[in-house]
Amino acid sequence: MSIIRYQSPETVAWTGLDRWNNLRDELDSLFDMPFWSNFGRQSQLFSGWSPALDLYQNNDNVIARVELPGMRKEDIEISLQDGMLTIAGERKSEGAEGDKAERTERYVGKFRRSVSLPTQVDANKVAATYRDGILTITLPKAEEAKPKQIQVNVE
Amino acid sequence: MDTLVRENRGTRPGQAERFITPVASVTEDGDAYQLKVEMPGVNKDGLEISVENNELSIIGRRTLSPIEGTIIHQESRPENFRRVFELDPSIDTGKVAARMDQGILTLTLPKAEQVKPRKITVS
């Protein structure tokens, strides 16, 4: 059975050069289409598993959220070096010998994601939770990296 | 008759909500099919599973709490998950069992008694 699924025929027709005004919208809409999400997935077949990673920041923390469904928390490794956060791990194959695979889209094996952090963080206070297949890492910003309000006294 | 499962990709007309298709695996042993669907961020409260006319429909809604702050980098998609399968007639739809663990939905779809393989011993 083929791993790459049938693409639903929702492709935006390429309308030629007379629509430059709409080109931007067309391009934007292309990226919303299922084709691209499948395309991204297809490239994973060659590069391994590349879980989706989101990065947020607020005044106190940098927060990373990674989609890692079906892991055991012991199999997730988080490290921090030179301002680079790395999440690595391995999803082990499940299921008994002799089971017949009808359809295999889920990726099994190792992954590694690195992201450079926007500011200095306090490596000793990093906390992580794993819930509903989502890993959330909270990295408190180093004191010197926090935005500061400077009080100006007017005399 | 070796598929669980023909996938039904027809979008319903007038469907307002947009969904993304979660990845899935199907394995088969002698007694049952096992379907695993990856829906990170969905817990059991966000699940809607129904079987109607041999059509298994799975919807998973994310129940993630929003993160306070600004987003600097985003790869995840905000949409909820939906996928529909057409069940093989050999499946006993009355005995489907579901489990949700760390973003993976596992459905066990037992085969009806009369289609299970039997070992016949010759005496």
Tab-separated table of C-alpha atoms in Angstrom:
chain	number	residue	atom	x	y	z
A	1	MET	CA	0.000	0.000	0.000
A	2	SER	CA	1.226	3.415	-0.862
A	3	ILE	CA	2.190	5.640	2.026
A	4	ILE	CA	1.444	8.845	0.241
A	5	ARG	CA	-2.213	9.430	0.318
A	6	TYR	CA	-4.493	10.450	-2.425
A	7	GLN	CA	-4.682	14.227	-2.599
A	8	SER	CA	-8.136	15.610	-2.692
A	9	PRO	CA	-8.722	17.625	-5.831
A	10	GLU	CA	-8.976	21.017	-4.204
A	11	THR	CA	-6.083	22.532	-6.080
A	12	VAL	CA	-6.373	26.173	-6.921
A	13	ALA	CA	-6.186	26.408	-10.677
A	14	TRP	CA	-3.249	28.401	-11.952
A	15	THR	CA	-4.851	31.250	-13.756
A	16	GLY	CA	-1.991	32.627	-15.741
A	17	LEU	CA	-0.383	36.012	-15.704
A	18	ASP	CA	-3.423	38.228	-15.958
A	19	ARG	CA	-4.061	38.109	-12.274
A	20	TRP	CA	-1.011	39.658	-10.711
A	21	ASN	CA	-3.188	41.509	-8.281
A	22	ASN	CA	-4.485	38.296	-6.931
A	23	LEU	CA	-1.211	36.511	-7.028
A	24	ARG	CA	-0.399	37.179	-3.435
A	25	ASP	CA	-3.747	35.929	-2.269
A	26	GLU	CA	-3.392	32.903	-4.440
A	27	LEU	CA	-0.021	32.147	-2.971
A	28	ASP	CA	-1.283	32.651	0.539
A	29	SER	CA	-4.180	30.344	-0.078
A	30	LEU	CA	-1.879	27.715	-1.519
A	31	PHE	CA	-0.225	27.400	1.824
A	32	ASP	CA	-3.546	26.810	3.508
A	33	MET	CA	-4.327	23.883	1.318
A	34	PRO	CA	-4.146	20.268	2.306
A	35	PHE	CA	-1.689	19.687	-0.499
A	36	TRP	CA	1.029	21.534	1.366
A	37	SER	CA	0.462	19.794	4.621
A	38	ASN	CA	0.793	16.503	2.823
A	39	PHE	CA	3.765	17.782	0.920
A	40	GLY	CA	5.470	18.614	4.186
A	41	ARG	CA	4.738	15.183	5.410
A	42	GLN	CA	6.053	13.610	2.276
A	43	SER	CA	9.398	15.262	2.795
A	44	GLN	CA	9.499	13.631	6.215
A	45	LEU	CA	9.814	10.332	4.453
A	46	PHE	CA	13.275	11.399	3.458
A	47	SER	CA	14.356	13.439	6.428
A	48	GLY	CA	12.850	11.420	9.233
A	49	TRP	CA	10.350	12.577	11.764
A	50	SER	CA	10.248	16.319	12.235
A	51	PRO	CA	7.701	17.190	14.900
A	52	ALA	CA	6.035	20.588	14.695
A	53	LEU	CA	7.562	23.131	17.038
A	54	ASP	CA	6.127	26.454	18.160
A	55	LEU	CA	8.028	29.097	20.072
A	56	TYR	CA	6.485	31.835	22.181
A	57	GLN	CA	7.868	34.520	24.411
A	58	ASN	CA	6.507	36.850	27.047
A	59	ASN	CA	8.200	39.145	29.562
A	60	ASP	CA	9.364	36.339	31.796
A	61	ASN	CA	9.662	33.213	29.718
A	62	VAL	CA	10.433	31.655	26.401
A	63	ILE	CA	8.031	28.768	25.820
A	64	ALA	CA	8.470	25.952	23.327
A	65	ARG	CA	5.633	23.626	22.436
A	66	VAL	CA	6.313	20.487	20.430
A	67	GLU	CA	3.804	18.003	19.011
A	68	LEU	CA	5.038	14.602	20.068
A	69	PRO	CA	2.100	12.238	20.127
A	70	GLY	CA	2.548	8.781	21.554
A	71	MET	CA	5.869	9.114	23.306
A	72	ARG	CA	6.918	7.878	26.697
A	73	LYS	CA	8.299	10.762	28.656
A	74	GLU	CA	11.486	8.815	29.406
A	75	ASP	CA	12.167	8.769	25.677
A	76	ILE	CA	12.221	12.557	25.334
A	77	GLU	CA	15.537	14.344	25.766
A	78	ILE	CA	15.783	18.081	26.218
A	79	SER	CA	19.092	19.917	26.207
A	80	LEU	CA	20.268	23.475	26.186
A	81	GLN	CA	23.617	24.599	24.882
A	82	ASP	CA	24.925	27.928	23.617
A	83	GLY	CA	21.465	29.426	23.380
A	84	MET	CA	20.213	26.473	21.383
A	85	LEU	CA	17.374	24.316	22.641
A	86	THR	CA	17.415	20.755	21.367
A	87	ILE	CA	14.625	18.235	21.706
A	88	ALA	CA	15.422	14.699	20.689
A	89	GLY	CA	14.008	11.287	21.210
A	90	GLU	CA	12.806	8.100	19.765
A	91	ARG	CA	9.405	6.658	19.214
A	92	LYS	CA	9.571	2.923	19.439
A	93	SER	CA	7.596	0.724	17.181
A	94	GLU	CA	4.701	-0.967	18.914
A	95	GLY	CA	2.607	-3.901	18.039
A	96	ALA	CA	3.228	-7.585	18.099
A	97	GLU	CA	5.154	-9.612	15.589
A	98	GLY	CA	2.951	-11.082	12.952
A	99	ASP	CA	0.500	-8.211	12.882
A	100	LYS	CA	-0.184	-7.205	9.378
A	101	ALA	CA	0.238	-3.542	8.568
A	102	GLU	CA	-2.584	-2.309	6.415
A	103	ARG	CA	-1.630	1.300	6.359
A	104	THR	CA	1.435	2.973	7.782
A	105	GLU	CA	1.599	6.712	7.930
A	106	ARG	CA	2.893	7.162	11.440
A	107	TYR	CA	6.577	7.710	11.740
A	108	VAL	CA	8.562	5.514	14.053
A	109	GLY	CA	12.149	6.193	14.974
A	110	LYS	CA	14.442	8.969	16.048
A	111	PHE	CA	13.980	12.677	15.755
A	112	ARG	CA	15.941	15.767	16.703
A	113	ARG	CA	14.844	19.363	16.595
A	114	SER	CA	16.976	22.365	17.486
A	115	VAL	CA	15.942	25.944	17.762
A	116	SER	CA	17.960	28.962	18.744
A	117	LEU	CA	16.387	30.944	21.526
A	118	PRO	CA	15.743	34.658	21.111
A	119	THR	CA	17.230	35.611	24.475
A	120	GLN	CA	19.370	34.263	27.264
A	121	VAL	CA	17.549	31.886	29.564
A	122	ASP	CA	18.225	30.547	33.011
A	123	ALA	CA	19.190	26.958	32.289
A	124	ASN	CA	18.685	25.903	35.904
A	125	LYS	CA	15.034	26.796	35.955
A	126	VAL	CA	13.836	25.122	32.791
A	127	ALA	CA	10.641	23.134	33.321
A	128	ALA	CA	8.888	20.739	30.981
A	129	THR	CA	5.512	19.013	30.924
A	130	TYR	CA	4.196	16.342	28.602
A	131	ARG	CA	0.452	16.111	28.250
A	132	ASP	CA	-1.929	14.916	25.523
A	133	GLY	CA	1.046	14.316	23.265
A	134	ILE	CA	2.303	17.875	23.555
A	135	LEU	CA	5.619	18.735	25.142
A	136	THR	CA	5.720	22.204	26.679
A	137	ILE	CA	9.060	23.589	27.789
A	138	THR	CA	9.154	26.772	29.845
A	139	LEU	CA	12.514	28.547	29.850
A	140	PRO	CA	12.654	31.507	32.242
A	141	LYS	CA	14.534	34.434	30.778
A	142	ALA	CA	17.800	35.387	32.402
A	143	GLU	CA	17.476	38.499	34.561
A	144	GLU	CA	19.575	40.585	32.191
A	145	ALA	CA	17.386	39.629	29.236
A	146	LYS	CA	14.101	40.703	30.785
A	147	PRO	CA	12.651	43.977	29.620
A	148	LYS	CA	13.165	46.613	32.282
A	149	GLN	CA	11.241	49.650	33.090
A	150	ILE	CA	13.597	52.501	33.856
A	151	GLN	CA	12.342	54.963	36.334
A	152	VAL	CA	13.250	58.501	35.445
A	153	ASN	CA	12.928	60.990	38.220
A	154	VAL	CA	12.070	64.417	37.063
A	155	GLU	CA	13.297	67.046	39.409
B	1	MET	CA	-11.395	-8.205	1.904
B	2	ASP	CA	-8.112	-7.143	3.339
B	3	THR	CA	-8.767	-3.522	4.038
B	4	LEU	CA	-10.247	-2.130	7.196
B	5	VAL	CA	-10.877	0.457	5.525
B	6	ARG	CA	-11.301	2.320	2.441
B	7	GLU	CA	-10.840	5.905	3.164
B	8	ASN	CA	-13.689	8.208	2.525
B	9	ARG	CA	-12.335	11.580	1.634
B	10	GLY	CA	-15.464	13.260	0.427
B	11	THR	CA	-15.990	16.604	2.083
B	12	ARG	CA	-19.504	17.258	3.106
B	13	PRO	CA	-21.138	20.089	1.288
B	14	GLY	CA	-21.656	23.152	3.370
B	15	GLN	CA	-19.133	22.033	5.917
B	16	ALA	CA	-18.119	25.228	7.625
B	17	GLU	CA	-15.397	24.081	9.951
B	18	ARG	CA	-11.993	23.329	8.493
B	19	PHE	CA	-10.153	20.261	9.576
B	20	ILE	CA	-6.806	18.720	8.955
B	21	THR	CA	-6.312	15.026	8.308
B	22	PRO	CA	-4.402	13.293	11.083
B	23	VAL	CA	-1.919	10.545	10.221
B	24	ALA	CA	-3.057	7.030	10.967
B	25	SER	CA	-1.838	3.449	11.007
B	26	VAL	CA	-3.887	0.330	10.649
B	27	THR	CA	-2.722	-3.108	11.687
B	28	GLU	CA	-4.555	-6.359	11.600
B	29	ASP	CA	-4.233	-9.477	13.630
B	30	GLY	CA	-6.460	-12.532	13.478
B	31	ASP	CA	-9.229	-11.141	15.648
B	32	ALA	CA	-9.283	-7.421	15.085
B	33	TYR	CA	-8.053	-4.375	13.291
B	34	GLN	CA	-6.247	-1.743	15.241
B	35	LEU	CA	-6.408	1.822	14.093
B	36	LYS	CA	-4.095	4.439	15.574
B	37	VAL	CA	-4.636	8.080	14.831
B	38	GLU	CA	-2.247	10.850	15.854
B	39	MET	CA	-3.988	13.847	17.298
B	40	PRO	CA	-1.571	15.819	19.449
B	41	GLY	CA	-3.295	18.234	21.803
B	42	VAL	CA	-6.537	16.279	21.861
B	43	ASN	CA	-7.698	14.489	24.984
B	44	LYS	CA	-10.704	12.273	25.432
B	45	ASP	CA	-13.056	15.175	26.045
B	46	GLY	CA	-12.292	16.526	22.590
B	47	LEU	CA	-13.118	13.297	20.786
B	48	GLU	CA	-16.186	12.570	18.723
B	49	ILE	CA	-16.269	9.096	17.259
B	50	SER	CA	-19.276	7.775	15.421
B	51	VAL	CA	-20.168	4.852	13.208
B	52	GLU	CA	-22.988	5.337	10.793
B	53	ASN	CA	-23.762	3.163	7.778
B	54	ASN	CA	-20.393	1.473	8.054
B	55	GLU	CA	-18.677	4.814	8.031
B	56	LEU	CA	-16.379	5.539	10.929
B	57	SER	CA	-15.959	9.204	11.563
B	58	ILE	CA	-13.369	10.599	13.938
B	59	ILE	CA	-13.201	14.199	15.022
B	60	GLY	CA	-10.600	15.406	17.508
B	61	ARG	CA	-10.772	18.891	18.918
B	62	ARG	CA	-7.720	20.371	20.547
B	63	THR	CA	-8.103	21.312	24.162
B	64	LEU	CA	-4.797	23.081	24.575
B	65	SER	CA	-4.623	26.017	26.868
B	66	PRO	CA	-3.337	29.070	25.032
B	67	ILE	CA	0.132	30.303	25.873
B	68	GLU	CA	0.452	33.840	27.071
B	69	GLY	CA	2.869	35.833	24.984
B	70	THR	CA	3.755	36.469	21.397
B	71	ILE	CA	4.457	33.715	18.939
B	72	ILE	CA	7.923	33.862	17.387
B	73	HIS	CA	7.864	30.684	15.381
B	74	GLN	CA	4.967	28.448	14.433
B	75	GLU	CA	4.852	25.109	12.691
B	76	SER	CA	1.766	23.594	14.251
B	77	ARG	CA	-1.593	24.042	12.619
B	78	PRO	CA	-4.530	25.394	14.579
B	79	GLU	CA	-7.282	23.358	12.944
B	80	ASN	CA	-8.960	20.402	14.560
B	81	PHE	CA	-8.646	16.878	13.202
B	82	ARG	CA	-11.123	14.899	11.186
B	83	ARG	CA	-10.874	11.660	9.287
B	84	VAL	CA	-13.437	9.256	7.932
B	85	PHE	CA	-13.002	5.587	7.137
B	86	GLU	CA	-15.289	3.132	5.506
B	87	LEU	CA	-15.356	0.016	7.585
B	88	ASP	CA	-14.916	-3.431	6.196
B	89	PRO	CA	-18.168	-5.382	6.538
B	90	SER	CA	-16.333	-8.022	8.580
B	91	ILE	CA	-16.022	-5.592	11.494
B	92	ASP	CA	-18.401	-5.931	14.380
B	93	THR	CA	-19.271	-2.263	14.826
B	94	GLY	CA	-21.012	-2.946	18.111
B	95	LYS	CA	-17.739	-3.876	19.780
B	96	VAL	CA	-15.439	-1.052	18.835
B	97	ALA	CA	-13.255	0.036	21.734
B	98	ALA	CA	-11.394	3.331	21.985
B	99	ARG	CA	-8.509	4.569	24.085
B	100	MET	CA	-6.773	7.929	24.084
B	101	ASP	CA	-3.241	8.208	25.350
B	102	GLN	CA	-0.801	11.095	24.843
B	103	GLY	CA	-2.418	12.309	21.683
B	104	ILE	CA	-2.834	8.878	20.108
B	105	LEU	CA	-6.291	7.470	19.614
B	106	THR	CA	-6.311	3.685	19.481
B	107	LEU	CA	-9.430	2.037	18.149
B	108	THR	CA	-9.805	-1.713	18.331
B	109	LEU	CA	-12.234	-2.969	15.738
B	110	PRO	CA	-12.989	-6.626	16.319
B	111	LYS	CA	-13.980	-8.881	13.481
B	112	ALA	CA	-17.351	-10.538	13.706
B	113	GLU	CA	-17.261	-14.096	15.030
B	114	GLN	CA	-18.023	-15.768	11.720
B	115	VAL	CA	-15.060	-14.243	9.938
B	116	LYS	CA	-12.377	-14.961	12.510
B	117	PRO	CA	-9.852	-17.470	11.302
B	118	ARG	CA	-10.329	-20.826	12.889
B	119	LYS	CA	-7.840	-23.518	13.312
B	120	ILE	CA	-9.288	-26.827	12.371
B	121	THR	CA	-7.517	-29.759	13.792
B	122	VAL	CA	-7.609	-32.947	11.864
B	123	SER	CA	-7.884	-35.922	14.067
